[in-house]
Amino acid sequence: MDFELKSLSPAQASTLAIDALAVLVPDTEPTKPGSSPIEALIEQAVRHGDLEKGVGKLLVSFRVAGVKAPRVVLVRAGDGSAASVRKAVAAAVGSLKHPGVRKIGLLLSLVSPGADAVNVAVQACADASYVYTHTKPSAKASALRQVVVGVSKPEVVRAGFEQGRALAVGVALAKEWANRPGNHATPSLLADAARQLGRKPGIKTEVLGPKEVKALGMGSFMAVAQGSAEPLRFIVLRYSGAPKSAAPVVLVGKGITFDTGGISIKPAPEMDEMKYDMGGAASVLGTFAALAELRPAINVVGLIPSCENMPDGLAVKPGDVVTSMSGQTIEILNTDAEGRLILCDALTYAERFKPRAVIDIATLTGACVIALGAVRSGLFSPVDELAAALQQAGESALDPCWRMPLDDEYADGLKSNFADMGNVAGRAAGSITAAKFLQKFTAKLSWAHLDIAGTAWKSGAAKGSTGRPVPLLLQFLIDEAGRSEATRPGGQKNAAKRARRV
Ligand code: BES
Ligand code: MN
Ligand code: ZN
């Protein structure tokens, strides 16, 4: 989709040659009502009670006198905050699913949006027009191709606009891969998608197969993959936006392309949803796609251990003991706790990049869905500054997370008589004991873990991927890029320059 940011008054918006014009209307009455056709329409609609107050409330009109666009949608955007604007744009674009609507205008001037609101407006537009067609060609793809975003002062919100544009690309990619069924999103196909990304500016991709992974000693990762006919892949992405000497941030994404549970097999109902058990991997791919668009001054490494978790004559069995890349042995008491088994080896691999921070992203536990639902991702980190930075990034990107505790007592249940640790503790505090398991592989790292089991996917009628937490991750990386520039000699000046430029 093509986005354009323009200086646009309501009068100018009336002259645009577009298929539809969506106008965001604040809940507060204007102090000096303008005389343009759009403002006249709003005034009348409000006076006659046809445009109620309340974020997302709509009035669709056809062939309004003085307005060139045949369709005009007035939509309430409350106080003009980013959250309200997101909801309003989603409602407006959702009401414009006509095949003749290819180019629209999004007039934000009346709500005086901040950069963050313009950012989410662009995202919401892309989001509302995403249609999954890969294995359903009969689904009508959206006709929407071009969006003109109108504000009074483009230069003030340009950075937010660019961020939204990058996220539109990244979130769509993450959604697409998480939506694809297991037979259309195998580890090899995920690796191909990563190779495609490797053609973009600033990105390089390397893919390791079973032989290389064995040579690295990733016995824990290999144990999960051994029950599957699909060969495992270990994907390494690099985005270079800063000098080579700058320590990278490493993102590790869980890439289980289908989780049956293995020998500890899951019950049949809703097992189909376990195709999104590579939601962490998808969010890493999506973040890299967004980085290639936005090109912030930072180095980022993406690691994706990817395989299926299947029951089989050769599959790993409860009680089997394996040796992880770190040298620590693991008693696999439950083969359905496979995410941590592939992540732990990727975390050990991350050490070689001498990273400034490592963040793993995983649909790790059903317990996290019980704890936090679909609203906030679970955030786990022993490093206060890192946790604060991620929490803050989530708030400002409207992709929130919530920090959970990591007291050492939570690791007690992971003790094993037959190995350095078991891979599960009891049922209590399941998302925390999973994080405690991962923490045993992060002694040399500044590490955080995001459990996205509840936030990466929507169940029910609107079943499908959300593309989260790509907005959080990109925001964190942009903030990190700013922080690292500020700490380099002369960096403060450069950071200021960059902020003006973006
Ligand atoms: N992929 C699942 C976690 C999951 C559950 C994600 C529901 C999304 C929705 C993970 O591999 C898993 O099966 N975890 C087990 C761990 C248990 C065996 C300790 C779980 O949560 O039940
Ligand atoms: Mn599982
Ligand atoms: Zn899983």
Short mmCIF file of N, CA, C and O and ligand atoms in Angstrom, two decimals, residues 254 259 277 338 363, ligand 3:
data_model
loop_
_atom_site.label_atom_id
_atom_site.label_comp_id
_atom_site.label_asym_id
_atom_site.label_seq_id
_atom_site.Cartn_x
_atom_site.Cartn_y
_atom_site.Cartn_z
N LYS A 254 10.78 -17.75 18.60
CA LYS A 254 10.37 -19.16 18.60
C LYS A 254 9.71 -19.50 17.27
O LYS A 254 8.71 -18.88 16.90
N ASP A 259 2.88 -27.19 16.57
CA ASP A 259 3.11 -27.80 17.88
C ASP A 259 1.98 -28.77 18.21
O ASP A 259 0.92 -28.36 18.67
N ASP A 277 2.45 -21.15 16.41
CA ASP A 277 3.51 -21.29 17.40
C ASP A 277 4.86 -20.79 16.87
O ASP A 277 5.88 -20.90 17.54
N GLU A 338 8.23 -27.52 24.50
CA GLU A 338 9.30 -27.59 23.49
C GLU A 338 9.90 -26.23 23.15
O GLU A 338 11.04 -26.15 22.73
N THR A 363 5.59 -17.65 21.69
CA THR A 363 4.27 -18.10 22.12
C THR A 363 4.56 -19.26 23.08
O THR A 363 4.42 -20.42 22.72
ZN ZN B 3 4.76 -24.54 21.55
#
